[in-house]
XYZ file of C-alpha atoms in Angstrom:
621
model
C 0.000 0.170 -0.002
C 3.099 2.333 -0.001
C 3.356 2.149 -3.945
C 2.741 5.546 -5.268
C -0.543 4.838 -7.145
C -1.934 3.030 -4.141
C -2.285 6.210 -2.545
C -4.995 7.065 -4.788
C -7.270 4.611 -2.575
C -7.442 7.351 0.054
C -9.108 9.663 -2.344
C -11.412 6.961 -3.503
C -12.481 5.941 0.138
C -12.844 9.538 1.175
C -14.790 10.677 -1.959
C -17.118 7.794 -1.318
C -17.233 8.477 2.443
C -18.517 11.814 1.513
C -21.060 10.619 -1.216
C -22.449 8.190 1.235
C -23.268 10.851 3.631
C -24.704 13.509 1.096
C -26.688 10.896 -0.879
C -28.317 9.256 2.078
C -32.222 9.175 2.010
C -32.403 10.338 5.494
C -29.889 13.171 4.974
C -26.435 13.843 5.858
C -26.967 14.601 9.506
C -29.068 11.493 10.053
C -26.711 9.422 8.253
C -23.700 10.832 10.332
C -25.480 10.116 13.528
C -26.499 6.520 12.205
C -22.964 5.608 11.107
C -20.791 7.586 13.262
C -19.458 4.762 15.156
C -18.403 2.656 11.842
C -17.069 5.921 10.383
C -14.997 6.922 13.305
C -13.740 3.270 13.787
C -12.771 3.243 9.910
C -10.964 6.757 10.511
C -9.057 5.206 13.475
C -8.035 2.094 11.538
C -6.951 4.401 8.658
C -4.908 6.639 11.037
C -3.089 3.516 12.250
C -2.310 2.206 8.829
C -1.220 5.395 7.468
C 0.851 6.487 10.358
C 4.191 5.147 8.987
C 3.537 7.039 5.749
C 2.860 10.269 7.703
C 6.178 9.913 9.389
C 7.757 9.551 6.203
C 6.093 12.339 4.622
C 6.912 14.691 7.661
C 10.636 13.660 8.059
C 11.307 13.462 4.261
C 8.663 15.073 2.175
C 11.116 15.210 -0.861
C 11.793 11.580 -1.171
C 8.098 10.871 -0.479
C 6.764 13.174 -3.222
C 9.863 13.182 -5.711
C 8.776 10.164 -7.784
C 5.516 11.705 -8.401
C 6.878 14.946 -9.539
C 9.392 13.249 -11.861
C 6.588 11.163 -13.771
C 3.677 13.899 -13.853
C 2.234 14.483 -17.302
C 2.170 18.152 -16.211
C 5.813 18.446 -16.860
C 5.090 17.789 -20.515
C 2.114 20.057 -20.191
C 4.383 22.883 -19.074
C 7.088 22.341 -21.571
C 4.672 22.654 -24.610
C 2.282 25.039 -22.919
C -0.602 22.982 -24.095
C -2.892 20.535 -22.586
C -2.639 18.321 -25.748
C -0.374 15.689 -23.683
C -3.147 15.253 -21.062
C -5.771 15.089 -23.771
C -3.677 12.267 -25.544
C -3.140 10.317 -22.387
C -6.980 10.326 -21.610
C -7.649 9.067 -25.370
C -5.139 6.329 -24.885
C -6.623 5.079 -21.589
C -10.091 5.135 -22.897
C -8.810 2.527 -25.493
C -6.801 0.781 -22.682
C -9.213 -2.162 -22.002
C -10.483 -3.120 -25.432
C -8.203 -1.832 -28.179
C -4.646 -1.126 -27.415
C -3.031 -1.934 -23.911
C 0.231 -1.206 -22.163
C 3.189 -0.976 -24.623
C 5.636 -2.320 -21.895
C 6.895 -5.836 -22.092
C 7.680 -5.695 -18.491
C 3.731 -5.233 -17.819
C 2.042 -6.798 -20.788
C 2.333 -8.380 -24.255
C 3.098 -4.990 -25.818
C -0.310 -3.295 -27.263
C -2.619 -6.393 -25.931
C -5.858 -5.019 -24.723
C -5.901 -5.190 -20.958
C -9.139 -7.366 -20.741
C -9.925 -10.650 -22.503
C -13.101 -10.432 -24.728
C -15.156 -12.036 -21.955
C -14.245 -9.921 -19.142
C -14.195 -6.854 -21.562
C -17.812 -7.223 -22.469
C -18.905 -8.110 -19.049
C -17.021 -5.140 -17.777
C -18.724 -2.440 -20.107
C -22.225 -4.031 -19.503
C -21.372 -3.496 -15.812
C -20.487 0.113 -16.345
C -23.588 0.829 -18.100
C -25.765 -0.831 -15.857
C -24.127 1.028 -13.073
C -25.087 4.076 -14.597
C -28.660 3.565 -14.311
C -28.200 2.308 -10.638
C -26.569 5.390 -9.168
C -28.963 5.298 -6.282
C -27.409 2.221 -5.154
C -24.233 3.669 -3.341
C -22.409 0.568 -4.179
C -22.386 1.634 -7.951
C -21.038 4.859 -7.038
C -18.003 3.334 -5.280
C -17.066 1.157 -8.218
C -17.265 4.213 -10.438
C -15.076 6.188 -8.112
C -12.727 3.280 -7.622
C -12.277 2.757 -11.341
C -11.941 6.515 -12.341
C -9.618 7.379 -9.578
C -7.313 4.471 -10.185
C -6.947 5.378 -13.745
C -5.970 8.778 -12.987
C -2.485 7.218 -11.885
C -2.144 6.486 -15.590
C -3.772 9.649 -16.881
C -1.378 11.855 -15.115
C 1.704 9.906 -15.861
C 4.184 10.833 -18.664
C 2.991 10.356 -22.069
C 5.896 8.161 -23.438
C 4.892 5.468 -20.853
C 1.158 5.605 -21.565
C -1.043 3.749 -21.239
C 0.490 2.200 -18.083
C -0.791 -0.967 -16.530
C 1.320 -1.006 -13.476
C 0.073 2.283 -12.240
C -3.413 1.576 -12.788
C -3.281 -1.684 -11.091
C -5.724 -0.402 -8.364
C -8.436 -0.700 -10.917
C -8.288 -4.453 -11.330
C -10.615 -4.938 -8.325
C -13.395 -2.587 -9.626
C -13.079 -4.166 -13.208
C -13.554 -7.595 -11.618
C -16.505 -6.748 -9.411
C -18.092 -5.021 -12.331
C -17.538 -8.037 -14.648
C -18.422 -10.612 -11.942
C -21.850 -8.800 -11.032
C -23.000 -9.044 -14.627
C -21.739 -12.786 -14.828
C -23.766 -13.490 -11.595
C -26.740 -11.503 -12.653
C -26.773 -13.401 -16.162
C -26.561 -16.785 -14.112
C -29.278 -15.834 -11.907
C -31.660 -14.768 -14.757
C -30.898 -17.926 -16.734
C -31.648 -20.068 -13.879
C -34.771 -18.128 -13.034
C -36.185 -18.697 -16.560
C -35.187 -22.206 -16.475
C -37.079 -22.644 -13.107
C -40.100 -21.333 -14.438
C -40.348 -23.673 -17.473
C -38.948 -26.876 -15.847
C -40.798 -29.984 -14.755
C -42.290 -30.370 -11.289
C -39.904 -31.851 -8.702
C -36.466 -30.742 -10.585
C -36.280 -26.982 -10.789
C -33.926 -26.364 -7.845
C -31.177 -28.785 -9.424
C -31.706 -27.500 -12.734
C -31.617 -23.818 -11.726
C -28.262 -24.569 -9.916
C -26.977 -26.478 -12.880
C -27.605 -23.784 -15.379
C -26.289 -20.966 -13.030
C -23.127 -22.803 -12.442
C -22.734 -23.532 -16.112
C -22.879 -19.881 -17.014
C -20.371 -19.038 -14.438
C -18.068 -21.722 -15.284
C -18.248 -21.018 -18.977
C -17.579 -17.249 -18.327
C -14.704 -17.890 -16.048
C -13.221 -20.717 -18.543
C -13.530 -18.482 -21.318
C -11.695 -15.775 -19.777
C -9.122 -18.153 -18.032
C -8.400 -19.864 -21.559
C -7.944 -16.639 -23.393
C -5.506 -15.388 -20.861
C -3.775 -18.519 -20.396
C -3.062 -18.928 -24.190
C -1.720 -15.106 -24.276
C 0.448 -15.292 -21.217
C 2.101 -18.824 -21.865
C 1.901 -18.781 -25.475
C 2.448 -15.227 -27.483
C 3.816 -13.294 -24.315
C 6.048 -16.093 -23.506
C 7.715 -16.187 -26.991
C 7.657 -12.668 -27.617
C 11.165 -10.910 -28.397
C 9.634 -7.715 -27.319
C 8.622 -9.117 -23.855
C 12.110 -10.785 -23.358
C 13.694 -7.684 -24.543
C 11.903 -5.468 -22.015
C 13.481 -7.235 -19.104
C 16.818 -6.608 -17.637
C 18.894 -9.649 -18.383
C 21.927 -7.827 -16.997
C 20.338 -7.827 -13.443
C 20.120 -11.490 -13.743
C 23.730 -11.946 -14.991
C 25.087 -9.661 -12.292
C 23.510 -11.477 -9.652
C 24.505 -14.752 -10.756
C 28.211 -13.477 -10.924
C 27.943 -12.098 -7.551
C 26.254 -15.291 -5.806
C 29.263 -17.372 -7.561
C 31.881 -14.971 -6.449
C 30.889 -14.704 -2.791
C 30.743 -18.566 -2.659
C 34.450 -18.187 -3.921
C 34.946 -15.947 -0.915
C 36.056 -13.288 -3.464
C 35.754 -9.387 -2.499
C 32.788 -8.059 -4.811
C 32.355 -4.356 -6.023
C 29.521 -3.184 -8.018
C 29.038 -0.028 -9.913
C 26.308 2.205 -8.316
C 23.710 1.189 -10.866
C 24.232 -2.593 -10.111
C 24.406 -1.835 -6.362
C 20.802 -1.047 -6.122
C 19.341 -4.070 -8.356
C 16.350 -5.550 -6.678
C 17.024 -9.073 -7.786
C 20.440 -9.013 -6.352
C 19.347 -7.716 -3.147
C 16.448 -10.193 -3.072
C 18.675 -13.035 -4.108
C 21.711 -12.467 -1.940
C 19.489 -11.899 1.102
C 17.797 -15.555 0.325
C 21.218 -17.179 -0.103
C 23.021 -15.846 2.906
C 20.090 -15.835 5.347
C 19.536 -19.666 4.373
C 23.181 -20.228 5.279
C 24.049 -18.291 8.101
C 20.895 -16.420 9.270
C 22.017 -13.030 8.935
C 20.179 -10.313 7.054
C 22.126 -8.609 4.064
C 19.489 -5.657 3.773
C 21.192 -3.264 5.767
C 24.930 -4.422 5.282
C 25.203 -6.424 2.051
C 28.330 -8.608 1.627
C 29.442 -6.666 -1.614
C 30.555 -3.051 -1.866
C 29.863 -0.007 -3.857
C 32.758 0.931 -6.291
C 33.466 4.298 -7.625
C 36.277 3.135 -10.107
C 37.235 6.718 -10.721
C 38.786 7.120 -7.246
C 38.598 3.635 -5.560
C 41.660 2.077 -7.169
C 43.697 0.442 -5.737
C 41.462 -1.908 -3.388
C 42.358 -3.024 -0.173
C 43.827 -6.435 0.353
C 41.080 -8.557 2.393
C 42.263 -11.983 1.679
C 40.317 -12.529 -1.286
C 40.408 -12.142 -5.243
C 38.514 -8.996 -6.325
C 35.604 -9.075 -8.787
C 34.611 -5.698 -10.215
C 31.362 -5.421 -12.154
C 30.755 -2.239 -14.065
C 28.425 -0.895 -16.833
C 29.381 -1.610 -20.321
C 30.330 2.132 -21.137
C 33.485 1.540 -18.950
C 35.091 -0.762 -21.388
C 36.796 2.434 -23.518
C 38.456 3.487 -20.295
C 39.612 -0.093 -19.520
C 43.286 1.244 -19.456
C 42.756 2.947 -16.363
C 42.210 -0.379 -14.485
C 45.094 -2.142 -16.350
C 47.422 0.868 -15.275
C 46.686 -0.219 -11.815
C 46.643 -3.955 -12.405
C 48.425 -4.861 -15.385
C 47.632 -8.571 -15.053
C 43.931 -7.890 -14.138
C 41.435 -10.012 -16.610
C 38.898 -7.891 -18.306
C 35.845 -9.170 -20.318
C 32.810 -7.468 -21.756
C 30.090 -9.798 -21.078
C 27.282 -9.895 -23.859
C 23.910 -11.504 -23.815
C 22.615 -14.173 -26.419
C 22.413 -11.675 -29.366
C 25.899 -10.510 -28.497
C 24.784 -7.031 -27.139
C 27.109 -5.736 -24.530
C 25.928 -5.982 -20.860
C 28.326 -5.432 -18.531
C 32.101 -5.436 -17.848
C 33.880 -7.958 -15.503
C 36.987 -7.063 -13.983
C 38.866 -9.920 -12.113
C 41.992 -9.178 -10.030
C 43.918 -12.053 -8.166
C 44.526 -11.721 -4.688
C 48.322 -11.507 -4.935
C 48.265 -8.571 -7.209
C 45.774 -6.731 -4.734
C 48.250 -7.510 -1.834
C 51.252 -6.657 -3.921
C 50.296 -2.869 -3.706
C 49.555 -2.462 -0.022
C 51.964 -0.501 2.135
C 54.154 2.425 1.840
C 57.599 2.996 0.256
C 59.958 3.665 3.198
C 63.451 5.183 2.774
C 65.679 5.389 5.978
C 68.820 7.396 5.802
C 71.634 6.640 8.236
C 74.044 9.313 9.503
C 76.694 7.769 7.273
C 74.510 8.737 4.465
C 73.630 4.932 3.713
C 70.052 4.578 2.361
C 67.852 1.304 3.242
C 64.712 1.199 1.282
C 61.703 -1.331 2.094
C 57.860 -1.614 2.021
C 56.073 -1.089 5.306
C 52.470 -1.639 6.027
C 52.290 1.040 8.771
C 54.445 3.911 10.031
C 55.410 2.552 13.270
C 58.961 2.542 14.052
C 61.304 2.501 17.123
C 64.978 3.959 16.624
C 66.396 2.640 19.639
C 69.691 0.929 18.579
C 69.259 1.746 14.951
C 71.421 4.293 12.874
C 68.577 6.173 11.204
C 68.919 9.861 10.954
C 66.249 10.856 8.379
C 62.994 8.540 7.414
C 60.616 9.230 4.727
C 57.577 7.292 3.536
C 55.868 7.811 0.297
C 52.733 6.480 -1.272
C 48.943 6.746 -1.460
C 46.426 7.027 1.546
C 43.027 5.483 0.514
C 39.802 6.919 2.159
C 36.694 5.020 2.360
C 34.356 7.464 3.283
C 34.530 11.209 2.669
C 34.872 13.123 5.857
C 36.850 15.168 8.176
C 40.112 13.208 9.353
C 42.961 14.385 11.681
C 46.280 13.092 12.037
C 47.509 11.640 15.356
C 51.335 11.720 14.976
C 54.090 10.719 17.316
C 57.763 11.693 16.995
C 57.384 15.148 15.340
C 56.393 13.697 11.915
C 55.581 16.069 9.153
C 52.967 15.119 6.854
C 51.594 16.270 3.559
C 48.700 14.998 1.685
C 48.022 15.863 -2.210
C 51.084 18.045 -1.551
C 49.619 20.265 1.052
C 50.689 20.161 4.690
C 48.446 18.259 6.957
C 48.675 19.280 10.642
C 44.976 19.368 11.761
C 41.428 18.536 10.833
C 40.956 18.149 7.091
C 38.091 16.936 4.891
C 39.528 14.115 2.591
C 37.238 12.725 -0.277
C 36.814 9.065 -0.798
C 39.520 7.520 -2.870
C 43.236 7.639 -3.035
C 45.357 10.923 -2.071
C 49.050 11.207 -2.234
C 50.992 10.760 0.969
C 54.373 11.998 2.157
C 55.684 11.785 5.688
C 58.915 12.657 7.159
C 60.860 12.778 10.125
C 64.333 14.388 10.782
C 66.696 13.404 13.873
C 65.095 10.143 14.143
C 67.330 8.827 16.951
C 66.761 11.943 19.199
C 62.946 11.576 18.845
C 63.014 7.790 19.723
C 59.926 6.489 17.666
C 57.725 7.226 14.705
C 54.250 6.553 14.764
C 51.178 7.696 12.813
C 47.564 6.948 13.254
C 44.262 8.923 12.450
C 40.841 9.725 13.817
C 37.712 10.805 12.323
C 36.890 14.471 13.308
C 33.237 14.126 12.034
C 30.357 11.644 11.394
C 30.349 7.977 12.252
C 33.490 6.991 14.308
C 34.293 10.490 15.133
C 37.032 10.764 17.697
C 37.990 7.025 17.385
C 41.618 6.500 16.774
C 42.568 4.131 14.106
C 45.768 2.837 12.801
C 46.436 3.026 8.964
C 46.780 -0.545 8.157
C 44.960 -1.370 4.903
C 44.646 2.280 4.072
C 48.309 2.590 2.744
C 49.432 2.016 -0.965
C 52.639 1.847 -2.848
C 50.947 3.781 -5.657
C 49.921 7.554 -5.970
C 46.734 8.907 -7.548
C 46.895 9.370 -11.288
C 48.201 12.646 -12.863
C 45.594 12.876 -15.689
C 42.063 13.872 -15.452
C 40.292 16.896 -14.006
C 40.631 18.720 -10.694
C 37.398 18.389 -8.856
C 36.324 21.069 -6.369
C 33.531 20.529 -3.971
C 31.524 23.305 -2.313
C 29.169 22.983 0.588
C 26.451 25.154 -1.045
C 24.318 25.535 -4.223
C 26.168 28.479 -5.582
C 29.827 27.335 -6.294
C 31.030 29.828 -3.736
C 33.735 30.297 -1.214
C 36.883 27.927 -0.685
C 36.115 24.113 -1.691
C 35.582 21.812 1.266
C 37.767 19.557 -0.516
C 39.644 18.989 -3.778
C 40.116 15.653 -5.743
C 41.380 14.490 -9.007
C 38.941 12.726 -11.362
C 40.508 10.737 -14.336
C 37.254 10.419 -16.191
C 33.844 11.774 -15.346
C 31.654 8.645 -14.835
C 30.462 9.833 -11.402
C 27.766 8.852 -9.015
C 27.725 9.176 -5.423
C 26.040 7.096 -2.596
C 23.653 9.416 -0.540
C 24.673 11.329 1.518
C 28.313 11.096 -0.221
C 30.237 12.984 -0.987
C 28.519 15.879 1.102
C 25.477 15.431 3.386
C 23.274 17.862 1.706
C 22.784 19.871 -1.383
C 26.297 20.927 -3.022
C 27.903 22.014 -6.027
C 31.302 21.077 -7.690
C 33.651 22.236 -10.475
C 35.784 20.145 -12.684
C 38.309 22.083 -14.439
C 41.303 21.265 -16.726
C 41.943 20.862 -20.685
C 41.256 18.442 -23.185
C 43.828 17.489 -25.581
C 42.534 17.174 -29.246
C 44.794 15.193 -31.557
C 42.424 15.808 -34.550
C 40.831 18.771 -35.628
C 37.056 18.438 -36.431
C 33.603 18.367 -35.006
C 33.066 16.921 -31.693
C 29.989 15.955 -29.879
C 29.819 16.066 -26.165
C 27.087 14.768 -24.166
C 26.469 15.050 -20.403
C 23.844 12.885 -18.374
C 23.507 14.672 -14.867
C 21.304 14.534 -12.041
C 20.609 17.313 -11.295
C 21.978 20.196 -13.312
C 25.338 20.996 -15.121
C 27.003 23.570 -17.309
C 29.687 22.501 -19.925
C 32.347 25.301 -20.931
C 34.944 24.790 -23.541
C 37.505 27.395 -24.429
C 35.594 29.777 -22.021
C 32.461 29.515 -23.838
C 29.221 27.916 -22.456
C 28.244 25.330 -25.027
C 25.591 23.523 -22.887
C 23.756 24.058 -19.871
C 20.658 22.715 -17.930
C 20.415 23.427 -14.089
C 16.813 22.402 -13.660
C 16.820 20.492 -10.294
C 15.308 17.099 -8.957
C 15.286 15.540 -12.324
C 17.884 13.709 -14.788
C 18.874 15.982 -17.282
C 20.646 15.355 -20.797
C 23.044 18.018 -22.210
C 24.418 17.914 -25.763
C 26.976 20.302 -27.553
C 28.590 20.007 -31.207
C 31.747 21.970 -31.188
C 34.468 22.412 -33.735
C 37.926 22.240 -32.329
C 41.353 22.556 -33.547
C 44.281 20.187 -32.780
C 45.732 20.977 -29.167
C 44.796 21.646 -25.651
C 41.474 23.536 -25.019
C 40.334 24.513 -21.308
C 37.220 22.562 -20.146
C 35.144 23.257 -17.035
C 32.092 21.457 -15.829
C 29.875 22.925 -13.214
C 27.915 20.480 -11.345
C 24.696 21.163 -9.069
C 23.093 18.704 -6.795
C 19.939 19.596 -4.861
C 19.010 16.391 -3.221
C 18.199 13.091 -4.139
C 20.008 10.806 -6.607
C 23.307 12.254 -7.944
C 25.279 11.453 -11.124
C 27.494 13.272 -13.666
C 28.718 11.550 -16.671
C 30.653 13.042 -19.576
C 30.881 11.136 -23.201
C 32.207 12.456 -26.493
C 31.855 11.385 -30.012
C 35.164 12.314 -31.938
C 34.940 12.706 -35.693
C 34.365 9.376 -37.195
C 34.233 7.585 -33.927
C 31.648 6.123 -31.721
C 30.340 7.623 -28.616
C 32.425 6.911 -25.459
C 33.486 8.339 -21.964
C 35.839 10.871 -22.220
C 39.165 8.918 -21.455
C 41.922 9.965 -18.938
C 44.448 10.091 -21.669
C 43.054 13.396 -23.263
C 42.370 15.078 -20.145
C 44.828 17.403 -18.244
C 43.957 18.763 -14.761
C 44.601 22.323 -13.617
C 47.421 22.723 -11.464
């Protein structure tokens, strides 16, 4: 009952309750006095049932109503400045039951009328009969039930119209209207047969005839629908193509990888797949008794910042959208022996990218490069898992550690250093609380006069958010590689105006970004991604941005595409003539809450559309 269109049941019942009182023969006041106990009992039950929804609305009205705003037909009415989309939606839904039904293969055999011939005829007769019996308030309820339920489809976007799923509330009203006519036909036939039957047999004969009519009606409808569902619909390529075979493929791979003990990472779109959540929950629950709904055994991957992966003892399986294939060199630069496969369906259409990394290659990147210099100038180099050294009895004058620091969650962090350590993160001195974005950051740590200081130890603590104040070691967060040099410089602002100093900065090698709420910032935010794009061949280039919520694309100081409409998925496109060489590039990103994503694609002259690769992006210094 939390499904969006089901909320229209409230309107149906409310309107019927009002009609019940106003149309009462004894008058509204007398009807209220007569029925007030039942009505008050109903209202109490309704309040109890609706209380969780009400709490959700009060605490998070945006989430509660956002989907309704996204699919409203009135968005198209405003864009076209005409009621024509609404009129067309009404026309399609009038044809819905008997001429042309839902075109979506997920809901229906595309175009098949929503009722079979038997039910359709009985339904129309029932509607007409109800018009002549509006004095019977039950008929009013059925008409209200049908009309209000159909509004969920009529008021939805035109390109999905007519919609069987959103009008599902109408099914009980249709069944009752058709069933009532079938019952009346059976009773009428039984009455006629009874009046003409021989003495002694009318009761049996009436029952047999009534049963025969009911069984014939149900059988006719059932046989028709069975033949459609298990026949034409089951064999329809359009129906098969409407379902996401990618979801099933990803789910099977995840289950097999978890069985092997691998560490599984999924791109943001895969991470929320319903079949994945459902099937993994069932398997894990059966084996261990644990629920995976709040803490799934697989992890969200943001490939543009997440590499390298921490060593957790298993192989790594990374499943990503197929459009990551053109930027596969980004993965091979970190893991040269990784196996990459573009998984396709039976018709050889790409579904997703599979990246498999052996546990040995994952573990080989863990740690920092340490360099210890003695008072005599001798240098010792080795790899260490943590900065935790004692100098007693050792001839070490200067120590230096270099590599990468990987942050799992965007937030404010503070170093806890012993022994007078000096720290630089992303080439900036780090000596107090500082916001670090999720991903890999360049780390350099140095200590002079080591013997006099006695020891060197580095830990850190969260300065905000979950785990704030807890001191932790750096094991598993240190790597022998540094962030890539290519890409764009991302600057994130904790406001919707791109104002003030950025809360943090981060290198983005390619722009295929999506963040898990509330990351990277806990509320609405803005960001800029600046640098330059290197054009090897002069010509016309097409750039396309997919964004939730808004973005502005600037090339060579000229805004070439802009759409800043909040609370919706927007598509920007620009065709630009570019000479060979470097061209300044800037993307301004607006996030107003809810889903967040920013993807940048290009189509070079004579080429196919693909993400803009790191090899052509040069970050601002």
